Short mmCIF file of C-alpha atoms (C1' of nucleotides) in Angstrom, two decimals:
data_model
loop_
_atom_site.label_atom_id
_atom_site.label_comp_id
_atom_site.label_asym_id
_atom_site.label_seq_id
_atom_site.Cartn_x
_atom_site.Cartn_y
_atom_site.Cartn_z
CA UNK A 1 0.00 0.00 0.00
CA UNK A 2 1.48 3.32 1.03
CA UNK A 3 0.48 6.64 -0.34
CA UNK A 4 2.80 8.31 -2.75
CA UNK A 5 0.99 11.08 -4.57
CA UNK A 6 3.63 11.49 -7.25
CA UNK A 7 4.17 7.84 -8.04
CA UNK A 8 1.20 7.52 -10.35
CA UNK A 9 1.90 5.96 -13.68
CA UNK A 10 1.52 8.24 -16.67
CA UNK A 11 2.74 11.18 -14.63
CA UNK A 12 5.38 13.38 -16.21
CA UNK A 13 8.53 14.18 -14.33
CA UNK A 14 11.47 16.43 -14.95
CA UNK A 15 11.58 19.76 -16.68
CA UNK A 16 8.32 21.44 -17.56
CA UNK A 17 7.50 22.16 -21.17
CA UNK A 18 6.20 25.48 -22.42
CA UNK A 19 2.85 23.86 -23.10
CA UNK A 20 2.56 22.56 -19.55
CA UNK A 21 3.47 25.98 -18.19
CA UNK A 22 0.82 27.62 -20.36
CA UNK A 23 -1.82 25.18 -19.23
CA UNK A 24 -0.99 25.71 -15.59
CA UNK A 25 -0.93 29.49 -15.90
CA UNK A 26 -4.22 29.52 -17.78
CA UNK A 27 -5.87 27.26 -15.25
CA UNK A 28 -4.73 29.25 -12.22
CA UNK A 29 -5.70 32.52 -13.87
CA UNK A 30 -9.23 31.35 -14.31
CA UNK A 31 -9.65 29.24 -11.16
CA UNK A 32 -7.13 30.65 -8.71
CA UNK A 33 -4.62 28.79 -6.55
CA UNK A 34 -5.51 25.88 -4.33
CA UNK A 35 -6.79 22.32 -4.58
CA UNK A 36 -3.44 21.23 -5.93
CA UNK A 37 -4.39 17.58 -5.66
CA UNK A 38 -7.20 17.85 -8.14
CA UNK A 39 -5.67 20.59 -10.27
CA UNK A 40 -3.67 18.39 -12.68
CA UNK A 41 -6.71 16.38 -13.63
CA UNK A 42 -8.97 19.36 -14.16
CA UNK A 43 -6.26 21.35 -15.90
CA UNK A 44 -5.37 18.46 -18.14
CA UNK A 45 -1.81 18.10 -16.89
CA UNK A 46 0.06 14.84 -16.48
CA UNK A 47 1.75 16.02 -13.32
CA UNK A 48 1.13 15.49 -9.65
CA UNK A 49 -0.40 18.34 -7.68
CA UNK A 50 2.71 18.80 -5.69
CA UNK A 51 4.73 19.35 -8.82
CA UNK A 52 2.18 21.87 -10.12
CA UNK A 53 2.25 23.80 -6.87
CA UNK A 54 6.03 23.97 -6.88
CA UNK A 55 6.18 25.03 -10.51
CA UNK A 56 3.69 27.82 -9.90
CA UNK A 57 5.21 29.07 -6.66
CA UNK A 58 8.83 28.91 -7.72
CA UNK A 59 8.66 29.85 -11.34
CA UNK A 60 5.36 30.89 -12.85
CA UNK A 61 3.86 33.27 -10.31
CA UNK A 62 3.53 36.69 -11.93
CA UNK A 63 4.84 38.58 -8.92
CA UNK A 64 8.21 36.84 -8.98
CA UNK A 65 11.27 38.99 -9.30
CA UNK A 66 13.72 37.35 -11.65
CA UNK A 67 17.35 38.23 -11.98
CA UNK A 68 20.30 38.78 -9.73
CA UNK A 69 20.03 39.50 -6.06
CA UNK A 70 20.92 43.04 -5.06
CA UNK A 71 23.43 43.96 -2.41
CA UNK A 72 20.53 45.00 -0.23
CA UNK A 73 18.87 41.61 -0.64
CA UNK A 74 22.18 39.92 0.19
CA UNK A 75 22.32 41.87 3.39
CA UNK A 76 18.77 41.02 4.34
CA UNK A 77 19.29 37.34 3.65
CA UNK A 78 22.45 37.17 5.72
CA UNK A 79 20.88 38.97 8.63
CA UNK A 80 17.67 37.01 8.50
CA UNK A 81 19.59 33.77 8.24
CA UNK A 82 21.57 34.67 11.32
CA UNK A 83 18.25 35.24 13.06
CA UNK A 84 16.16 32.44 11.67
CA UNK A 85 18.56 29.80 10.43
CA UNK A 86 17.45 27.73 7.46
CA UNK A 87 13.86 28.92 7.67
CA UNK A 88 13.81 29.76 3.99
CA UNK A 89 10.11 30.40 3.78
CA UNK A 90 10.31 32.93 6.59
CA UNK A 91 13.25 34.62 4.94
CA UNK A 92 11.40 34.65 1.63
CA UNK A 93 8.50 36.30 3.39
CA UNK A 94 10.68 39.35 3.95
CA UNK A 95 11.87 39.50 0.35
CA UNK A 96 8.98 40.28 -1.98
CA UNK A 97 9.25 38.49 -5.29
CA UNK A 98 11.73 35.92 -4.08
CA UNK A 99 10.91 32.30 -3.31
CA UNK A 100 12.21 30.11 -0.55
CA UNK A 101 13.74 27.79 -3.12
CA UNK A 102 15.50 30.63 -4.87
CA UNK A 103 16.89 32.01 -1.63
CA UNK A 104 17.96 28.57 -0.51
CA UNK A 105 19.83 28.03 -3.78
CA UNK A 106 21.36 31.47 -3.66
CA UNK A 107 22.49 30.91 -0.12
CA UNK A 108 24.10 27.58 -0.91
CA UNK A 109 25.83 28.74 -4.07
CA UNK A 110 26.82 32.31 -3.33
CA UNK A 111 26.43 33.61 0.18
CA UNK A 112 27.66 30.50 1.93
CA UNK A 113 30.87 30.57 -0.03
CA UNK A 114 31.26 34.29 0.43
CA UNK A 115 31.05 33.92 4.20
CA UNK A 116 33.40 30.95 4.20
CA UNK A 117 35.98 32.90 2.20
CA UNK A 118 35.86 35.56 4.86
CA UNK A 119 36.32 33.08 7.65
CA UNK A 120 32.73 33.33 8.84
CA UNK A 121 30.91 30.16 9.71
CA UNK A 122 27.72 30.35 7.61
CA UNK A 123 25.83 28.32 10.16
CA UNK A 124 26.68 30.29 13.26
CA UNK A 125 27.64 33.58 11.58
CA UNK A 126 30.65 33.73 13.82
CA UNK A 127 34.34 33.70 12.99
CA UNK A 128 35.32 30.10 12.41
CA UNK A 129 38.12 30.16 15.00
CA UNK A 130 35.91 31.56 17.69
CA UNK A 131 35.05 29.30 20.58
CA UNK A 132 31.60 28.80 21.97
CA UNK A 133 32.15 31.10 24.89
CA UNK A 134 29.07 33.24 25.03
CA UNK A 135 28.97 36.14 27.39
CA UNK A 136 25.88 37.95 26.33
CA UNK A 137 23.20 35.74 25.03
CA UNK A 138 19.61 35.83 24.03
CA UNK A 139 19.19 32.57 22.25
CA UNK A 140 15.90 30.94 21.58
CA UNK A 141 16.34 27.69 19.80
CA UNK A 142 13.83 25.04 18.94
CA UNK A 143 15.86 22.09 17.81
CA UNK A 144 14.13 19.72 15.47
CA UNK A 145 15.45 16.54 16.95
CA UNK A 146 13.04 13.67 17.03
CA UNK A 147 11.06 12.53 20.02
CA UNK A 148 11.34 13.90 23.51
CA UNK A 149 9.87 17.33 23.51
CA UNK A 150 11.53 18.59 26.64
CA UNK A 151 11.64 22.34 26.86
CA UNK A 152 13.68 24.29 29.28
CA UNK A 153 14.06 27.94 29.97
CA UNK A 154 16.79 29.61 31.86
CA UNK A 155 17.31 33.24 32.62
CA UNK A 156 20.36 34.73 34.20
CA UNK A 157 21.52 38.20 34.87
CA UNK A 158 25.14 39.08 35.32
CA UNK A 159 26.71 42.04 37.00
CA UNK A 160 26.65 44.27 33.95
CA UNK A 161 22.91 43.91 33.55
CA UNK A 162 23.06 41.73 30.47
CA UNK A 163 20.35 39.14 30.38
CA UNK A 164 20.78 35.61 29.25
CA UNK A 165 17.58 33.95 28.27
CA UNK A 166 17.92 30.45 26.94
CA UNK A 167 15.01 28.43 25.78
CA UNK A 168 15.81 25.10 24.26
CA UNK A 169 13.62 22.37 23.02
CA UNK A 170 14.30 19.02 21.50
CA UNK A 171 11.01 19.16 19.70
CA UNK A 172 9.38 21.69 17.41
CA UNK A 173 6.11 21.18 19.22
CA UNK A 174 6.69 23.86 21.75
CA UNK A 175 5.50 22.95 25.18
CA UNK A 176 2.50 24.96 26.25
CA UNK A 177 3.63 25.33 29.82
CA UNK A 178 6.99 26.68 28.77
CA UNK A 179 5.25 29.04 26.38
CA UNK A 180 3.22 30.46 29.24
CA UNK A 181 6.36 30.89 31.31
CA UNK A 182 8.03 32.80 28.51
CA UNK A 183 5.01 34.95 27.85
CA UNK A 184 4.81 35.91 31.50
CA UNK A 185 8.39 37.04 31.46
CA UNK A 186 8.45 38.44 27.93
CA UNK A 187 4.94 39.47 26.95
CA UNK A 188 6.22 41.09 23.78
CA UNK A 189 7.83 37.94 22.51
CA UNK A 190 6.00 36.38 19.61
CA UNK A 191 6.72 32.69 19.93
CA UNK A 192 5.16 31.97 16.61
CA UNK A 193 8.49 33.04 15.27
CA UNK A 194 11.17 30.43 15.59
CA UNK A 195 13.97 32.88 16.07
CA UNK A 196 17.52 32.22 17.06
CA UNK A 197 19.38 35.49 17.30
CA UNK A 198 23.05 34.98 16.64
CA UNK A 199 25.59 35.30 19.30
CA UNK A 200 28.14 37.87 18.24
CA UNK A 201 31.12 38.80 20.25
CA UNK A 202 30.50 42.41 19.54
CA UNK A 203 33.11 43.75 21.87
CA UNK A 204 35.71 42.05 19.73
CA UNK A 205 34.24 42.66 16.33
CA UNK A 206 32.90 46.15 16.63
CA UNK A 207 34.76 47.73 19.46
CA UNK A 208 32.60 49.30 22.09
CA UNK A 209 29.33 49.22 20.27
CA UNK A 210 26.85 46.42 20.54
CA UNK A 211 25.44 46.59 17.04
CA UNK A 212 27.01 44.76 14.14
CA UNK A 213 27.00 46.45 10.78
CA UNK A 214 26.81 44.57 7.53
CA UNK A 215 30.51 45.02 6.84
CA UNK A 216 31.42 43.49 10.18
CA UNK A 217 28.98 40.66 9.70
CA UNK A 218 31.03 39.79 6.63
CA UNK A 219 34.25 39.94 8.58
CA UNK A 220 35.31 43.35 7.31
CA UNK A 221 35.75 44.98 10.67
CA UNK A 222 38.09 47.68 9.51
CA UNK A 223 36.57 48.37 6.16
CA UNK A 224 35.39 51.80 5.15
CA UNK A 225 31.91 50.36 5.02
CA UNK A 226 31.90 49.62 8.72
CA UNK A 227 29.31 51.83 10.29
CA UNK A 228 29.37 50.55 13.80
CA UNK A 229 32.80 51.25 15.27
CA UNK A 230 33.25 54.94 15.12
CA UNK A 231 30.72 57.53 16.10
CA UNK A 232 27.75 55.78 17.48
CA UNK A 233 25.91 55.95 14.22
CA UNK A 234 24.78 52.92 12.33
CA UNK A 235 23.01 50.17 14.13
CA UNK A 236 23.63 51.23 17.70
CA UNK A 237 21.12 53.55 19.30
CA UNK A 238 20.20 54.97 22.62
CA UNK A 239 16.62 54.40 23.52
CA UNK A 240 15.07 56.14 26.48
CA UNK A 241 18.46 56.86 27.85
CA UNK A 242 19.39 53.23 28.23
CA UNK A 243 21.64 51.22 26.04
CA UNK A 244 19.90 49.44 23.24
CA UNK A 245 20.70 48.26 19.79
CA UNK A 246 18.85 47.54 16.64
CA UNK A 247 19.26 44.33 14.76
CA UNK A 248 17.37 44.20 11.48
CA UNK A 249 14.77 46.51 12.81
CA UNK A 250 14.46 44.58 16.05
CA UNK A 251 15.18 46.69 19.05
CA UNK A 252 16.93 45.16 21.97
CA UNK A 253 16.48 47.20 25.07
CA UNK A 254 17.08 45.98 28.58
CA UNK A 255 17.87 42.53 27.27
CA UNK A 256 14.61 41.96 25.47
CA UNK A 257 14.26 41.92 21.74
CA UNK A 258 11.14 43.57 20.43
CA UNK A 259 9.87 41.15 17.85
CA UNK A 260 6.72 43.08 17.16
CA UNK A 261 8.43 44.87 14.33
CA UNK A 262 9.12 41.62 12.53
CA UNK A 263 5.77 40.53 11.29
CA UNK A 264 5.75 37.55 9.07
CA UNK A 265 3.24 36.76 6.38
"C1'" DA B 1 37.47 21.25 -31.18
"C1'" DA B 2 36.89 17.81 -27.75
"C1'" DC B 3 36.74 16.43 -23.35
"C1'" DT B 4 36.44 17.08 -18.28
"C1'" DT B 5 35.26 19.51 -14.27
"C1'" DT B 6 32.62 22.76 -11.77
"C1'" DC B 7 28.62 25.46 -11.05
"C1'" DT B 8 23.76 26.64 -11.03
"C1'" DC B 9 19.13 26.05 -10.10
"C1'" DA B 10 14.66 23.71 -11.20
"C1'" DA B 11 12.55 19.86 -9.63
"C1'" DC B 12 12.05 16.00 -6.67
"C1'" DC B 13 11.72 13.50 -2.22
"C1'" DG B 14 10.68 12.70 2.43
"C1'" DC B 15 8.90 14.48 6.27
"C1'" DT B 16 5.78 17.20 9.39
"C1'" DA B 17 1.83 20.12 10.64
"C1'" DG B 18 -2.81 21.04 10.20
"C1'" DT B 19 -7.51 19.75 9.41
"C1'" DG B 20 -11.71 17.25 9.14
"C1'" DA B 21 -14.27 12.96 9.62
"C1'" DA C 1 -7.95 9.33 20.03
"C1'" DT C 2 -7.13 7.81 15.49
"C1'" DC C 3 -6.96 7.88 10.65
"C1'" DA C 4 -6.76 9.85 6.00
"C1'" DC C 5 -5.55 13.40 3.46
"C1'" DT C 6 -3.54 17.98 1.84
"C1'" DA C 7 -0.36 21.71 2.01
"C1'" DG C 8 3.93 23.23 2.88
"C1'" DC C 9 8.85 23.05 4.20
"C1'" DG C 10 13.74 22.01 3.87
"C1'" DG C 11 17.31 18.89 2.09
"C1'" DT C 12 19.02 16.69 -1.94
"C1'" DT C 13 19.56 15.48 -6.73
"C1'" DG C 14 20.66 15.78 -11.46
"C1'" DA C 15 20.47 17.99 -16.09
"C1'" DG C 16 22.25 21.61 -18.53
"C1'" DA C 17 25.43 25.51 -18.83
"C1'" DA C 18 29.77 27.51 -18.20
"C1'" DA C 19 34.57 27.36 -17.43
"C1'" DG C 20 38.89 25.12 -17.62
"C1'" DT C 21 42.37 22.04 -19.77
#
DNA sequence: AACTTTCTCAACCGCTAGTGA
DNA sequence: ATCACTAGCGGTTGAGAAAGT
C-alpha cells in the first residue's frame, strides 16, 4: 500500500515544457490557486499536484522577481539567516518576489561561499576560529530533533545587567507550559516566530558598540563600510536613555528583543 | 574542437503540521 | 484518540550551462 501522490503511472517528471506551463498558468488565472491535488486532472496536466504547486510558486507566479540579487537583498538574507537559520520560507516572506527555493539556492551557491571565504561560519555567523564562549546571550532555539519534547528555559543576569535567556527544546512542538512561562516574562515575545538570534562577540568585532553592521557581519571589521565602530551611528542607538541596539529593525532594550516589528506573512 | 570539471538552479523526495471525519 | 488526506517546508539530486584544460 502506502500513499505516494507522485508515483502515479503516466505522470510526467522532470523539466516542464512550455505547453505545460501555459496550461498551468491559464488554469490558475481562471480558477485561482488551491486544490493542488485535483488541479492536474482538471487542468489536463500529467503532473502530480505537488509538482504543479512547486512550478507555480517557484517559477510561474507573476509577482516573482527574476534576476540577480541586489546587495541589499544579500544583506537582508544574511541577517535574516543569522536570526532564523534555514527557515527559507520565513526569509522569503521578507523579500517580496523571491521564493524560498531561490533564496535557498542562492544561499548555498553564493552567500555561503562568500562567508566561508571571509572566515565566517555560515551556520553560526561567527568567525570560524571563535570558541563557543558566550557572554551575552539571548538565544531561543527550537531544535528539530526527534522525540522527547523537553523544553527548558533559563534566565540569568550578570553584573553588567546583560540578560541571558535560553530556551531550548528538542522538539518543534513547543511545550504549552513553557510558552506560558516565557510569555509571563516576555509578553512582547512572539513565539510563533522560531527565532535564534546569533551570538556575536561584539566587543571584539565592533569595538565598544553592541550593534554589528553589515561590513562586520562579513568579517570586514576595519573596512570603510563599517558603520558601527566609530561615532555611534549605524546600528547602535540609545533608547530612552538606556543602552539598546537595533538588529534588522528589532530593538533590543534591557535585554529583550522587540519582535513586534518583525511581522511575518 | 573535444573532453572534463565545476557550477547553477529547477525539480524532486521525504517528512511534518494542520484539518476534518 | 485515530486515521486519512492535503499543504507546505527544507534537504538533496541531477540535467544543462559555463569554465577550464
